[in-house]
Tab-separated table of C-alpha atoms and ligand atoms in Angstrom:
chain	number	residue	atom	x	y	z
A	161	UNK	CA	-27.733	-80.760	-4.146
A	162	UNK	CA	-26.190	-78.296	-6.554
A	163	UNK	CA	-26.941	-75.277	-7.913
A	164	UNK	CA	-27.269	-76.261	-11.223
A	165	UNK	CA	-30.080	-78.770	-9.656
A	166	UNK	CA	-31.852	-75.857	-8.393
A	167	UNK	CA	-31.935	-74.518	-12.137
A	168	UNK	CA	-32.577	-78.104	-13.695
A	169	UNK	CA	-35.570	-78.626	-11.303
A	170	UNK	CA	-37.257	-75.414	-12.324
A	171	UNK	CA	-36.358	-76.588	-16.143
A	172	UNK	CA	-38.184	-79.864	-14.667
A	173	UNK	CA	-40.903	-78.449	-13.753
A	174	UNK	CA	-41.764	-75.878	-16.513
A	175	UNK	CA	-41.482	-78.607	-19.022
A	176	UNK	CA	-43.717	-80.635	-16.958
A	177	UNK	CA	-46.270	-78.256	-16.670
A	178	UNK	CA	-45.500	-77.226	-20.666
A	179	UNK	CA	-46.788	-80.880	-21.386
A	180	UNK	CA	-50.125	-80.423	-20.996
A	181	UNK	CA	-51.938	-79.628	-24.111
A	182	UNK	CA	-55.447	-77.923	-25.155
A	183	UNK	CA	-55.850	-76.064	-21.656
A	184	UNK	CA	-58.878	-73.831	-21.750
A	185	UNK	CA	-58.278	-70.174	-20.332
A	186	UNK	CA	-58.993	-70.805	-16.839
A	187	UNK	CA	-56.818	-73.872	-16.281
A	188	UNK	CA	-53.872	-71.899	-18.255
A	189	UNK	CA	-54.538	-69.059	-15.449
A	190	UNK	CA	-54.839	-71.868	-12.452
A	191	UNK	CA	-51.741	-73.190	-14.216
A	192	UNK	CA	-49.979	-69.992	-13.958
A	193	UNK	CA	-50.620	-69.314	-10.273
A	194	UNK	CA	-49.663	-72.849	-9.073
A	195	UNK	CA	-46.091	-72.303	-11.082
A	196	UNK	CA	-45.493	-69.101	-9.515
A	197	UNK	CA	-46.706	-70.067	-6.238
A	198	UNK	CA	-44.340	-72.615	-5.910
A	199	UNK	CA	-41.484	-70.645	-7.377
A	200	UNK	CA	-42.148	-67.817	-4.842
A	201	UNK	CA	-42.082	-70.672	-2.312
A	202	UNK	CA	-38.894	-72.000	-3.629
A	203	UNK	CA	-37.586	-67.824	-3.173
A	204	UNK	CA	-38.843	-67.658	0.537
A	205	UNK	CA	-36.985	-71.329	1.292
A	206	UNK	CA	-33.639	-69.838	0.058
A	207	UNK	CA	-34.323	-66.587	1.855
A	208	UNK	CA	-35.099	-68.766	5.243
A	209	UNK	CA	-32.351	-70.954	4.426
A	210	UNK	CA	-29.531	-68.574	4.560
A	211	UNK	CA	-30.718	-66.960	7.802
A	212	UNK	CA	-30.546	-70.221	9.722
A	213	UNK	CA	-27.633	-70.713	7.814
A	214	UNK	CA	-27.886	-73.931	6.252
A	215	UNK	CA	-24.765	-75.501	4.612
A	216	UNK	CA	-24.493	-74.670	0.729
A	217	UNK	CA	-26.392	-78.010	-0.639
A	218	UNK	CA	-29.128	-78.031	2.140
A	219	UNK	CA	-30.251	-74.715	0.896
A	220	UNK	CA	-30.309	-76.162	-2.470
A	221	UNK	CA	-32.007	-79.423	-1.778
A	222	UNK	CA	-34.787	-77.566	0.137
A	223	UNK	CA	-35.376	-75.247	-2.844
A	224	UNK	CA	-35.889	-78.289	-5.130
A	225	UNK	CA	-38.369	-79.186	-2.618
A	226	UNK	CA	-40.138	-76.165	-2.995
A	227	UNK	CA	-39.679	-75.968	-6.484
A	228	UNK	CA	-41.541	-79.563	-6.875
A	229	UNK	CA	-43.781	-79.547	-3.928
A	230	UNK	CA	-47.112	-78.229	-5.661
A	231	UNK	CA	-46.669	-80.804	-8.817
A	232	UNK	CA	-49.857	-82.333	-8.692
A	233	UNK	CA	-51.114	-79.362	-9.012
A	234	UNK	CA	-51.985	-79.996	-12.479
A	235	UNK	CA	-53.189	-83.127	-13.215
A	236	UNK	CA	-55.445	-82.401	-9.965
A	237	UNK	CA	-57.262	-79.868	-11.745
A	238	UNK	CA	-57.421	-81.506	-15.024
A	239	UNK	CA	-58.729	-84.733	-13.468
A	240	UNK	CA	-60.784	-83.331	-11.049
A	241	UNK	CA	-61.251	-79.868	-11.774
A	242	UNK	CA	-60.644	-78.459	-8.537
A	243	UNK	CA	-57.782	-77.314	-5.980
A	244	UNK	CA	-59.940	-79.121	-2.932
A	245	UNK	CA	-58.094	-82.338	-1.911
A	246	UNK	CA	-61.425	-83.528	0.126
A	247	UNK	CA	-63.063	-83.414	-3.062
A	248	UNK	CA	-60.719	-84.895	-5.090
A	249	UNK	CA	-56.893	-86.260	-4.517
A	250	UNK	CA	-54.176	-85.769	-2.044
A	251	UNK	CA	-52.322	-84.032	-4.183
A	252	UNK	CA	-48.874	-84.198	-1.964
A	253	UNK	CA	-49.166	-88.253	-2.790
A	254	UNK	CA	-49.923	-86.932	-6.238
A	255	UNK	CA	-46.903	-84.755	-6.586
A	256	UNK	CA	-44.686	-87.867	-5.415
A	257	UNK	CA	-46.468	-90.092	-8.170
A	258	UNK	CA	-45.721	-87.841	-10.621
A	259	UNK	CA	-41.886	-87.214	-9.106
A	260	UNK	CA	-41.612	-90.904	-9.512
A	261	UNK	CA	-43.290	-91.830	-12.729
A	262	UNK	CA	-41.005	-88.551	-14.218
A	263	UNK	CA	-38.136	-89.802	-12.478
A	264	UNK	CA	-36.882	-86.272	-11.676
A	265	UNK	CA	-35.113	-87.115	-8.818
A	266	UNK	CA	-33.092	-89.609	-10.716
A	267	UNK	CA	-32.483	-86.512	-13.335
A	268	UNK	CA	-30.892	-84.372	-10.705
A	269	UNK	CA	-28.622	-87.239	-9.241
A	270	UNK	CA	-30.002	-87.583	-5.627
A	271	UNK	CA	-28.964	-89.683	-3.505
A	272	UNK	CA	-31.379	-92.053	-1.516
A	273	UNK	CA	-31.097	-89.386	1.664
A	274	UNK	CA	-31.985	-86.317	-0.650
A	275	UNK	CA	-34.395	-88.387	-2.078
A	276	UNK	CA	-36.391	-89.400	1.043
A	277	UNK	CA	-36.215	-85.725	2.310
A	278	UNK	CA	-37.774	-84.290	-0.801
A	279	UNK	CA	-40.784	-86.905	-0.411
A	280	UNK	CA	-40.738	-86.499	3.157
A	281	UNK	CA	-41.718	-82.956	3.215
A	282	UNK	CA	-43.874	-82.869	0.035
A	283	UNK	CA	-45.538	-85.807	1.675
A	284	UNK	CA	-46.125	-83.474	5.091
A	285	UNK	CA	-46.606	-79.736	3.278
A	286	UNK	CA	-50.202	-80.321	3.066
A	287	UNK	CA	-51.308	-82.097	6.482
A	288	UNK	CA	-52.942	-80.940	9.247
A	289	UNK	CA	-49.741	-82.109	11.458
A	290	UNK	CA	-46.515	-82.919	10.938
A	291	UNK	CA	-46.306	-86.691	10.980
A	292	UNK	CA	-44.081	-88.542	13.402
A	293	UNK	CA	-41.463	-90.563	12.863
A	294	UNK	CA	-39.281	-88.457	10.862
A	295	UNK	CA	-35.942	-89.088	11.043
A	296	UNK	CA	-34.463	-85.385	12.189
A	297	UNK	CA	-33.529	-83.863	8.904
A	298	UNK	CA	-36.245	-84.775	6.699
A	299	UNK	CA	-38.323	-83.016	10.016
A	300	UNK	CA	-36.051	-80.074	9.718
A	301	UNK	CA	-37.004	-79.784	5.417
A	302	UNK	CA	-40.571	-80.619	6.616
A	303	UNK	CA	-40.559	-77.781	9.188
A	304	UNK	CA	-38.867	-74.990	6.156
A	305	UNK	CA	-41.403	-76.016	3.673
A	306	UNK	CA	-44.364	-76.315	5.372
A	307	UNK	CA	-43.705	-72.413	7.129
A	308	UNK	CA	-42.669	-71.157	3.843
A	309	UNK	CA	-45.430	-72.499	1.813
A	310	UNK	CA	-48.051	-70.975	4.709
A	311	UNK	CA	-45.841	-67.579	3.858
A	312	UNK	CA	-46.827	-67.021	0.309
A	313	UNK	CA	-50.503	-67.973	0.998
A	314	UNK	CA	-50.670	-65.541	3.576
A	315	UNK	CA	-48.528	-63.022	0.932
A	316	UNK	CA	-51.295	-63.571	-1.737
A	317	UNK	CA	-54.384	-63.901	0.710
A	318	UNK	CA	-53.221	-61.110	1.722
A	319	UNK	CA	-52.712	-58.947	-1.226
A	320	UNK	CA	-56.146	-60.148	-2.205
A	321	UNK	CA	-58.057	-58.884	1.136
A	322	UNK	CA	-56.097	-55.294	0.653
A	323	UNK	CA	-57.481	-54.569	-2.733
A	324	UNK	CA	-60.688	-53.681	-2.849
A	325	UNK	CA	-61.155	-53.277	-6.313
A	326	UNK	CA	-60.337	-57.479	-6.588
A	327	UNK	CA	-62.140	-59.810	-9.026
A	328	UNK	CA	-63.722	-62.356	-6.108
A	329	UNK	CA	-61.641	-65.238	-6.056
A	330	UNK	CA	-63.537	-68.466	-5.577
A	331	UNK	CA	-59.658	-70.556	-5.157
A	332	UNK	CA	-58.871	-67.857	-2.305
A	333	UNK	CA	-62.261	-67.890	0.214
A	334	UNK	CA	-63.417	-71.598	-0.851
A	335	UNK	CA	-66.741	-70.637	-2.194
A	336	UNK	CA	-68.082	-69.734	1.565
A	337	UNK	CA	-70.742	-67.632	2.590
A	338	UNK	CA	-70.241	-64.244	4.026
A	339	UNK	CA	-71.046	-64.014	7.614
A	340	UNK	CA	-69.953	-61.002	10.454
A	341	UNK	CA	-69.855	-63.735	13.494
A	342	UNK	CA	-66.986	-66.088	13.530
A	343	UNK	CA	-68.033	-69.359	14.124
A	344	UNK	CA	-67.852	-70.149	17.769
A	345	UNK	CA	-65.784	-73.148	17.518
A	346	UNK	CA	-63.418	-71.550	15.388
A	347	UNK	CA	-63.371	-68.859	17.856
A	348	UNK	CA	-62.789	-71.533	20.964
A	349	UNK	CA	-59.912	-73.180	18.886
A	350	UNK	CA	-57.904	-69.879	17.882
A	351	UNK	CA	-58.599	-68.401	21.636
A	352	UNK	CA	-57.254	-71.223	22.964
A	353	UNK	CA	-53.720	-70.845	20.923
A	354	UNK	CA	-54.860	-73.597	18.669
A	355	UNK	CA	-54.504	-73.923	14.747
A	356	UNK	CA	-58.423	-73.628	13.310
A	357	UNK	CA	-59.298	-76.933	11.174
A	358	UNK	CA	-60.451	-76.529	8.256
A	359	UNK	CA	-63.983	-78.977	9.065
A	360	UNK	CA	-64.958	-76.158	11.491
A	361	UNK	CA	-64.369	-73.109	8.856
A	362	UNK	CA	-68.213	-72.432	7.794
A	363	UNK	CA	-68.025	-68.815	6.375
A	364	UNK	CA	-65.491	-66.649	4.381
A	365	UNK	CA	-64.703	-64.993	7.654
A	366	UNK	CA	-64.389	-68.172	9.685
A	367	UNK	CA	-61.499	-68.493	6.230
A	368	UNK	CA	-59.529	-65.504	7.322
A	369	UNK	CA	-59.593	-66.636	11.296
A	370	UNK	CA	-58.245	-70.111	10.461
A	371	UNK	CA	-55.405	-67.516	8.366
A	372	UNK	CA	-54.624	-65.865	11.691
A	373	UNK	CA	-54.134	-69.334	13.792
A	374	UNK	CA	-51.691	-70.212	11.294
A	375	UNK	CA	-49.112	-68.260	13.498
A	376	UNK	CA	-49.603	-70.781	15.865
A	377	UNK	CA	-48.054	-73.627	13.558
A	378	UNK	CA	-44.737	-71.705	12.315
A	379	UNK	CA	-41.988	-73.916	13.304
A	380	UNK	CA	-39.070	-71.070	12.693
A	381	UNK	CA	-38.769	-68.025	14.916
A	382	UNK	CA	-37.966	-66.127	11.592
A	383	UNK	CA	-40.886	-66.974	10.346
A	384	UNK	CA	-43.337	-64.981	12.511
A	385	UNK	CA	-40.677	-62.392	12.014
A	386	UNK	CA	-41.305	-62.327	8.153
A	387	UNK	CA	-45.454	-62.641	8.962
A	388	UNK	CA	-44.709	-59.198	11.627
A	389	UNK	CA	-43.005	-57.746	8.980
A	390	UNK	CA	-45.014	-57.936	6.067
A	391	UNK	CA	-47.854	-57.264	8.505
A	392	UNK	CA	-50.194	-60.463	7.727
A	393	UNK	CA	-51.737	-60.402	10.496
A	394	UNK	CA	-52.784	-56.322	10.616
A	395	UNK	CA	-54.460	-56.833	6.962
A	396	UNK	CA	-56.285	-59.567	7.401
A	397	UNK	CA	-57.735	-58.213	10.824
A	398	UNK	CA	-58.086	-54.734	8.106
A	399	UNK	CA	-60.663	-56.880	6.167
A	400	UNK	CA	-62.530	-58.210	8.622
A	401	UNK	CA	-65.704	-56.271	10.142
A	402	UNK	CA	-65.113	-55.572	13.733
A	403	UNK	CA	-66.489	-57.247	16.689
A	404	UNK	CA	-65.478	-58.063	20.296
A	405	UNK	CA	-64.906	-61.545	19.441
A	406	UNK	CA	-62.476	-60.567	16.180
A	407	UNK	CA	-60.976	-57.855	18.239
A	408	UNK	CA	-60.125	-60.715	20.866
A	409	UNK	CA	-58.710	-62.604	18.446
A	410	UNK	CA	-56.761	-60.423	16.522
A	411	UNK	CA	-55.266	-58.961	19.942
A	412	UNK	CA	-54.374	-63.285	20.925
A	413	UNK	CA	-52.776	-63.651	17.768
A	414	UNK	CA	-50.961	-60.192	18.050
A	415	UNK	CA	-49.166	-61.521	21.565
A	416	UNK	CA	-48.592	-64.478	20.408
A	417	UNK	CA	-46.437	-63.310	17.496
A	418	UNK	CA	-44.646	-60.496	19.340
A	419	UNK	CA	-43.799	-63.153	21.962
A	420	UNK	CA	-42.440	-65.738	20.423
A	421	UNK	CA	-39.919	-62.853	19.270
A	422	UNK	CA	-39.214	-62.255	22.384
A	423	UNK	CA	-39.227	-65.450	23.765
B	673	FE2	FE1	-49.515	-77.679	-1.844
């Protein structure tokens, strides 16, 4: 992939998302944050693709990826009027529809093995695990996206818990209840260095725990470098109110992340 593929995908995409007519205001801001989202994604692929210095047109082809990876997006929440694949599509099987039906990949000349990458990882950025049977690149694309996608959630989830003078955001805590106690299977998955699914998750707090164990599924070293960094873990443990149980958590998830930079 090229450079000027990078810069015809995002011409792609904000044509695609242009085509949509009569939005009301709150699709046109749902609209927005999905197009930046994936643009920031797109940013934080490059960034991770040039410290595990990937050749020239790998870096490219996985910021295409990223650039495309949240496409169904849009016709998700027109159709369905939600962000909540349970409740509606997948919208990674979407997104390849659409790539498809749009033939965008055709636009930007890939060939069949850029081509099966792309779906590849769209296909996995939304699953609970990475599926097998990948060949060993499209695993390594699935891998980049699927950490750098988990990075800007955590950047905005983030962002959200730390200001306190923030509109409640129904998209962000999934229209859960409040609650001080983390659930106790939540609390039995994340102690035992396990990602938190999402059918356990009762509560808004129970939300920011399954947040945390998302350490434990960053494929790239660099990765929980960026999340120590940018302190993810320290503000979402900030918004939290304290208990033995959260303090044992935060503490697991803590080691964890310092270790694996060690390790
Ligand atoms: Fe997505």
């Amino acid at each position: 992939m090229t450079a000027d593929g990078v810069d015809l995908s995002i011409k792609l995409l904000n044509s695609y998302i242009e085509s949509f007519g009569g939005l009301s205001e709150k699709q046109q801001k749902n609209f927005e944050i999905k197009q930046k989202h994936a643009l920031r994604v797109a940013d934080i692929s490059k960034w991770m693709c040039e410290k595990l210095e990937f050749a020239e047109e790998d870096k490219n082809l996985a910021v295409v990826t990223a650039v495309f990876h949240d496409i169904g997006r849009f016709r998700q929440l027109m159709e369905h009027n939600t962000f909540n694949d349970l409740n509606s599509v997948d919208h990674a099987e979407l997104a390849v529809e659409i790539l498809k039906k749009e033939q965008f990949l055709t636009k930007l000349a890939c060939n069949e093995e850029e081509e099966n990458i792309i779906y590849a990882a769209i296909l996995a950025h939304n699953k609970f695990d990475i599926p097998k049977k990948l060949g060993e690149k499209e695993l390594l694309f699935v891998q980049l996206l699927r950490d750098a996608d988990k990075l800007d959630i955590l950047k905005v989830l983030t962002d959200y818990y730390s200001d306190r003078n923030a509109e409640p955001n129904h998209t962000l805590t999934w229209e859960l209840p409040k609650s001080p106690w983390v659930s106790d299977t939540v609390a039995k998955e994340i102690l035992a260095g396990k990602l938190v699914s999402k059918k356990n998750v009762v509560s808004e707090l129970d939300v920011k725990i399954m947040q945390m164990s998302w350490i434990f599924d960053l494929n790239f070293r660099i990765s929980v470098g960026y999340v120590l960094e940018k302190r993810f873990l320290e503000k979402i443990y900030d918004s939290t109110t304290k208990s033995d149980r959260i303090i044992d958590i935060y503490r697991k998830v803590k080691v964890f992340a310092e270790n694996r930079m060690m390790g």
